Structure formats: structure tokens, C-alpha cells
């Protein structure tokens, strides 16, 4: 994992981090936060290197619709508790770059459910590229820390 690598090139950078935070919810309450806890070592490592961290994740399969029951707001709250610091919740997935760019070293933000954006699961590569371009503005480097999504 990232926490065991020597990555001085990341020090002080804005990092766009994809995490597996697809946790089970019941009535807006997380019933198992294991996937959130699995992301902590990478997030803490980046914080320790003075990075600002913008996290993207999905929850369920909203298929491009904003379904309140699939919001990542409860995940941002739990992640704040586990990190012991505020995690900003950015509900505007493709329009919060100015907020993210004003973050200070060591601060963390979580974007709303990336699958609220229809282009995220589009079969059309040009549509995915449009979304990728917007998301690329969140960081100087991209890290995928989705080990929970790895399938064999």
C-alpha cells in the first residue's frame, strides 16, 4: 500500500484519491464501516506528507440520479470521526474545484457519490473523458486505493 512506499514526490501536493467507501447503510446509518477504516492508512499517510486530499467514491448504483439514500454525507461524517478532523463534504461533484483548491495542507474533502454523474458509468468513452477532465482539476496526482473493489 501507499503507506509503505517512499513517495516524496507527493509531499505537499493536492491528491485526488479514489477510495472504496461503498458501505452498507440502513436508514442513513452506516452498519459496517470496515471499508472506511481500510482507507485510513492511505489518507493518514497523505496527511502526514502535507497533502490536501480530495476523495472520490461511489455508493450503490444510483445510475446518474441523485438518490438521497445513496448520499456519501454519512460517510464524510464517519470519516471525520475516524480521522479526528473535519472532512469537508462537497456535494457539487464537478463544480467544487475552487473549494478544493483553497484547502490547506493536511485537509481532506469527500465528493458526493461519483455515480450521481451519469458519465461515470457511461459506455461512451468521450462522455467518460469529459467527466475525467473535470475530475482531474481536483488534484496534481491521482491515487486509486480501491483494494476492496479488487476482484479475482
PDB file of C-alpha atoms in Angstrom:
ATOM      1  CA  UNK A   1       0.000   0.000   0.000  1.00  0.00           C
ATOM      2  CA  UNK A   2       0.900   3.640  -0.232  1.00  0.00           C
ATOM      3  CA  UNK A   3       1.771   3.865   3.450  1.00  0.00           C
ATOM      4  CA  UNK A   4       4.762   1.557   2.948  1.00  0.00           C
ATOM      5  CA  UNK A   5       6.147   3.287  -0.150  1.00  0.00           C
ATOM      6  CA  UNK A   6       8.623   6.132  -0.190  1.00  0.00           C
ATOM      7  CA  UNK A   7       6.783   8.711  -2.287  1.00  0.00           C
ATOM      8  CA  UNK A   8       8.494  12.067  -1.613  1.00  0.00           C
ATOM      9  CA  UNK A   9       7.133  13.375  -4.906  1.00  0.00           C
ATOM     10  CA  UNK A  10       3.679  13.545  -3.256  1.00  0.00           C
ATOM     11  CA  UNK A  11       4.742  15.800  -0.381  1.00  0.00           C
ATOM     12  CA  UNK A  12       2.586  18.916  -0.235  1.00  0.00           C
ATOM     13  CA  UNK A  13       0.571  18.038  -3.339  1.00  0.00           C
ATOM     14  CA  UNK A  14      -3.173  18.093  -3.972  1.00  0.00           C
ATOM     15  CA  UNK A  15      -4.155  14.442  -4.277  1.00  0.00           C
ATOM     16  CA  UNK A  16      -7.278  13.127  -5.974  1.00  0.00           C
ATOM     17  CA  UNK A  17      -7.879   9.809  -4.210  1.00  0.00           C
ATOM     18  CA  UNK A  18     -10.342   7.164  -5.334  1.00  0.00           C
ATOM     19  CA  UNK A  19     -11.428   5.022  -2.380  1.00  0.00           C
ATOM     20  CA  UNK A  20     -13.802   2.136  -1.874  1.00  0.00           C
ATOM     21  CA  UNK A  21     -16.308   3.636   0.556  1.00  0.00           C
ATOM     22  CA  UNK A  22     -19.290   1.632  -0.691  1.00  0.00           C
ATOM     23  CA  UNK A  23     -20.520   0.815   2.813  1.00  0.00           C
ATOM     24  CA  UNK A  24     -23.879  -0.660   3.817  1.00  0.00           C
ATOM     25  CA  UNK A  25     -26.416   1.856   5.099  1.00  0.00           C
ATOM     26  CA  UNK A  26     -29.736   1.372   6.857  1.00  0.00           C
ATOM     27  CA  UNK A  27     -31.923   4.443   7.254  1.00  0.00           C
ATOM     28  CA  UNK A  28     -28.900   6.699   6.708  1.00  0.00           C
ATOM     29  CA  UNK A  29     -26.775   4.903   9.316  1.00  0.00           C
ATOM     30  CA  UNK A  30     -23.602   3.018   8.384  1.00  0.00           C
ATOM     31  CA  UNK A  31     -23.947  -0.589   9.543  1.00  0.00           C
ATOM     32  CA  UNK A  32     -20.353  -1.640   8.744  1.00  0.00           C
ATOM     33  CA  UNK A  33     -17.536   0.915   8.450  1.00  0.00           C
ATOM     34  CA  UNK A  34     -14.846  -1.622   7.528  1.00  0.00           C
ATOM     35  CA  UNK A  35     -14.197  -0.139   4.096  1.00  0.00           C
ATOM     36  CA  UNK A  36     -13.828   3.340   5.569  1.00  0.00           C
ATOM     37  CA  UNK A  37     -11.313   2.018   8.095  1.00  0.00           C
ATOM     38  CA  UNK A  38      -9.427   0.235   5.295  1.00  0.00           C
ATOM     39  CA  UNK A  39      -8.858   3.606   3.590  1.00  0.00           C
ATOM     40  CA  UNK A  40      -7.455   5.284   6.708  1.00  0.00           C
ATOM     41  CA  UNK A  41      -3.781   4.259   6.319  1.00  0.00           C
ATOM     42  CA  UNK A  42      -3.532   5.839   2.866  1.00  0.00           C
ATOM     43  CA  UNK A  43      -5.397   9.004   3.888  1.00  0.00           C
ATOM     44  CA  UNK A  44      -3.296   9.375   7.063  1.00  0.00           C
ATOM     45  CA  UNK A  45      -0.090   8.847   5.091  1.00  0.00           C
ATOM     46  CA  UNK A  46      -1.041  11.605   2.653  1.00  0.00           C
ATOM     47  CA  UNK A  47      -1.999  13.947   5.511  1.00  0.00           C
ATOM     48  CA  UNK A  48       1.371  13.252   7.161  1.00  0.00           C
ATOM     49  CA  UNK A  49       3.063  14.344   3.928  1.00  0.00           C
ATOM     50  CA  UNK A  50       1.250  17.688   3.964  1.00  0.00           C
ATOM     51  CA  UNK A  51      -1.035  16.782   1.092  1.00  0.00           C
ATOM     52  CA  UNK A  52      -4.536  18.068   0.579  1.00  0.00           C
ATOM     53  CA  UNK A  53      -6.787  15.135  -0.224  1.00  0.00           C
ATOM     54  CA  UNK A  54      -9.968  15.116  -2.299  1.00  0.00           C
ATOM     55  CA  UNK A  55     -11.650  11.719  -2.190  1.00  0.00           C
ATOM     56  CA  UNK A  56     -13.991  10.288  -4.795  1.00  0.00           C
ATOM     57  CA  UNK A  57     -16.085   7.207  -4.108  1.00  0.00           C
ATOM     58  CA  UNK A  58     -19.372   5.646  -5.043  1.00  0.00           C
ATOM     59  CA  UNK A  59     -22.216   4.218  -3.024  1.00  0.00           C
ATOM     60  CA  UNK A  60     -24.665   1.777  -4.542  1.00  0.00           C
ATOM     61  CA  UNK A  61     -25.905   2.119  -8.099  1.00  0.00           C
ATOM     62  CA  UNK A  62     -27.819   5.394  -8.466  1.00  0.00           C
ATOM     63  CA  UNK A  63     -27.383   5.291 -12.289  1.00  0.00           C
ATOM     64  CA  UNK A  64     -26.838   9.022 -12.697  1.00  0.00           C
ATOM     65  CA  UNK A  65     -29.665  10.065 -10.379  1.00  0.00           C
ATOM     66  CA  UNK A  66     -29.293  11.905  -7.064  1.00  0.00           C
ATOM     67  CA  UNK A  67     -30.897   9.428  -4.688  1.00  0.00           C
ATOM     68  CA  UNK A  68     -30.707  10.802  -1.125  1.00  0.00           C
ATOM     69  CA  UNK A  69     -30.450   7.321   0.381  1.00  0.00           C
ATOM     70  CA  UNK A  70     -27.177   6.839  -1.560  1.00  0.00           C
ATOM     71  CA  UNK A  71     -25.513  10.074  -0.445  1.00  0.00           C
ATOM     72  CA  UNK A  72     -21.994   9.878   0.921  1.00  0.00           C
ATOM     73  CA  UNK A  73     -22.792  12.513   3.595  1.00  0.00           C
ATOM     74  CA  UNK A  74     -22.911   9.869   6.390  1.00  0.00           C
ATOM     75  CA  UNK A  75     -19.565   8.535   5.155  1.00  0.00           C
ATOM     76  CA  UNK A  76     -17.990  12.015   5.361  1.00  0.00           C
ATOM     77  CA  UNK A  77     -19.241  12.279   8.946  1.00  0.00           C
ATOM     78  CA  UNK A  78     -17.847   8.853   9.914  1.00  0.00           C
ATOM     79  CA  UNK A  79     -14.560   9.531   8.152  1.00  0.00           C
ATOM     80  CA  UNK A  80     -14.281  12.797  10.134  1.00  0.00           C
ATOM     81  CA  UNK A  81     -14.778  10.859  13.376  1.00  0.00           C
ATOM     82  CA  UNK A  82     -12.203   8.218  12.464  1.00  0.00           C
ATOM     83  CA  UNK A  83      -9.590  10.752  11.310  1.00  0.00           C
ATOM     84  CA  UNK A  84     -10.220  13.099  14.224  1.00  0.00           C
ATOM     85  CA  UNK A  85     -10.568  16.067  11.886  1.00  0.00           C
ATOM     86  CA  UNK A  86     -13.200  17.623   9.675  1.00  0.00           C
ATOM     87  CA  UNK A  87     -13.743  16.077   6.272  1.00  0.00           C
ATOM     88  CA  UNK A  88     -15.366  18.674   4.027  1.00  0.00           C
ATOM     89  CA  UNK A  89     -18.327  17.276   2.119  1.00  0.00           C
ATOM     90  CA  UNK A  90     -18.504  18.565  -1.463  1.00  0.00           C
ATOM     91  CA  UNK A  91     -21.996  17.983  -2.831  1.00  0.00           C
ATOM     92  CA  UNK A  92     -21.215  19.567  -6.228  1.00  0.00           C
ATOM     93  CA  UNK A  93     -19.217  16.739  -7.785  1.00  0.00           C
ATOM     94  CA  UNK A  94     -17.931  18.569 -10.850  1.00  0.00           C
ATOM     95  CA  UNK A  95     -18.063  22.153  -9.577  1.00  0.00           C
ATOM     96  CA  UNK A  96     -16.194  22.266  -6.271  1.00  0.00           C
ATOM     97  CA  UNK A  97     -12.684  22.757  -7.655  1.00  0.00           C
ATOM     98  CA  UNK A  98     -12.391  26.283  -6.230  1.00  0.00           C
ATOM     99  CA  UNK A  99     -13.211  24.977  -2.743  1.00  0.00           C
ATOM    100  CA  UNK A 100     -10.712  22.149  -3.131  1.00  0.00           C
ATOM    101  CA  UNK A 101      -8.015  24.499  -4.437  1.00  0.00           C
ATOM    102  CA  UNK A 102      -8.350  26.661  -1.301  1.00  0.00           C
ATOM    103  CA  UNK A 103      -7.802  23.737   1.052  1.00  0.00           C
ATOM    104  CA  UNK A 104      -4.722  23.813   3.260  1.00  0.00           C
ATOM    105  CA  UNK A 105      -2.085  21.128   3.784  1.00  0.00           C
ATOM    106  CA  UNK A 106      -3.498  18.155   5.675  1.00  0.00           C
ATOM    107  CA  UNK A 107      -7.136  18.926   4.915  1.00  0.00           C
ATOM    108  CA  UNK A 108      -9.473  16.293   3.489  1.00  0.00           C
ATOM    109  CA  UNK A 109     -12.645  16.537   1.405  1.00  0.00           C
ATOM    110  CA  UNK A 110     -15.064  13.910   0.144  1.00  0.00           C
ATOM    111  CA  UNK A 111     -17.013  14.402  -3.067  1.00  0.00           C
ATOM    112  CA  UNK A 112     -20.649  13.349  -3.213  1.00  0.00           C
ATOM    113  CA  UNK A 113     -21.389   9.929  -4.732  1.00  0.00           C
ATOM    114  CA  UNK A 114     -19.493   9.896  -8.026  1.00  0.00           C
ATOM    115  CA  UNK A 115     -22.169   7.681  -9.559  1.00  0.00           C
ATOM    116  CA  UNK A 116     -24.636  10.541  -9.332  1.00  0.00           C
ATOM    117  CA  UNK A 117     -22.821  11.597 -12.523  1.00  0.00           C
ATOM    118  CA  UNK A 118     -24.237   9.607 -15.449  1.00  0.00           C
ATOM    119  CA  UNK A 119     -20.951   9.876 -17.357  1.00  0.00           C
ATOM    120  CA  UNK A 120     -19.140   7.891 -14.616  1.00  0.00           C
ATOM    121  CA  UNK A 121     -20.559   4.587 -15.863  1.00  0.00           C
ATOM    122  CA  UNK A 122     -21.148   5.627 -19.475  1.00  0.00           C
ATOM    123  CA  UNK A 123     -20.226   3.191 -22.241  1.00  0.00           C
ATOM    124  CA  UNK A 124     -19.266   6.220 -24.366  1.00  0.00           C
ATOM    125  CA  UNK A 125     -15.556   6.954 -23.914  1.00  0.00           C
ATOM    126  CA  UNK A 126     -15.967  10.610 -24.924  1.00  0.00           C
ATOM    127  CA  UNK A 127     -18.518  11.098 -22.122  1.00  0.00           C
ATOM    128  CA  UNK A 128     -16.195   9.445 -19.601  1.00  0.00           C
ATOM    129  CA  UNK A 129     -13.382  11.700 -20.839  1.00  0.00           C
ATOM    130  CA  UNK A 130     -15.486  14.814 -20.206  1.00  0.00           C
ATOM    131  CA  UNK A 131     -16.004  13.725 -16.603  1.00  0.00           C
ATOM    132  CA  UNK A 132     -12.356  12.694 -16.232  1.00  0.00           C
ATOM    133  CA  UNK A 133     -11.225  16.139 -17.382  1.00  0.00           C
ATOM    134  CA  UNK A 134     -13.403  17.856 -14.770  1.00  0.00           C
ATOM    135  CA  UNK A 135     -12.271  15.497 -12.021  1.00  0.00           C
ATOM    136  CA  UNK A 136      -8.594  15.902 -12.964  1.00  0.00           C
ATOM    137  CA  UNK A 137      -8.827  19.514 -11.773  1.00  0.00           C
ATOM    138  CA  UNK A 138      -9.085  18.256  -8.185  1.00  0.00           C
ATOM    139  CA  UNK A 139      -5.509  17.108  -7.910  1.00  0.00           C
ATOM    140  CA  UNK A 140      -1.965  17.215  -9.103  1.00  0.00           C
ATOM    141  CA  UNK A 141      -1.741  13.443  -8.682  1.00  0.00           C
ATOM    142  CA  UNK A 142      -4.251  10.592  -8.737  1.00  0.00           C
ATOM    143  CA  UNK A 143      -4.153   7.559  -6.471  1.00  0.00           C
ATOM    144  CA  UNK A 144      -6.519   4.615  -6.665  1.00  0.00           C
ATOM    145  CA  UNK A 145      -6.908   2.983  -3.265  1.00  0.00           C
ATOM    146  CA  UNK A 146      -9.812   0.704  -4.045  1.00  0.00           C
ATOM    147  CA  UNK A 147      -8.431  -2.570  -2.761  1.00  0.00           C
ATOM    148  CA  UNK A 148     -11.893  -3.504  -1.509  1.00  0.00           C
ATOM    149  CA  UNK A 149     -13.095  -3.451  -5.114  1.00  0.00           C
ATOM    150  CA  UNK A 150     -10.379  -5.751  -6.400  1.00  0.00           C
ATOM    151  CA  UNK A 151     -11.908  -8.934  -7.759  1.00  0.00           C
ATOM    152  CA  UNK A 152     -10.084 -12.137  -8.655  1.00  0.00           C
TER     153      UNK A 152
END
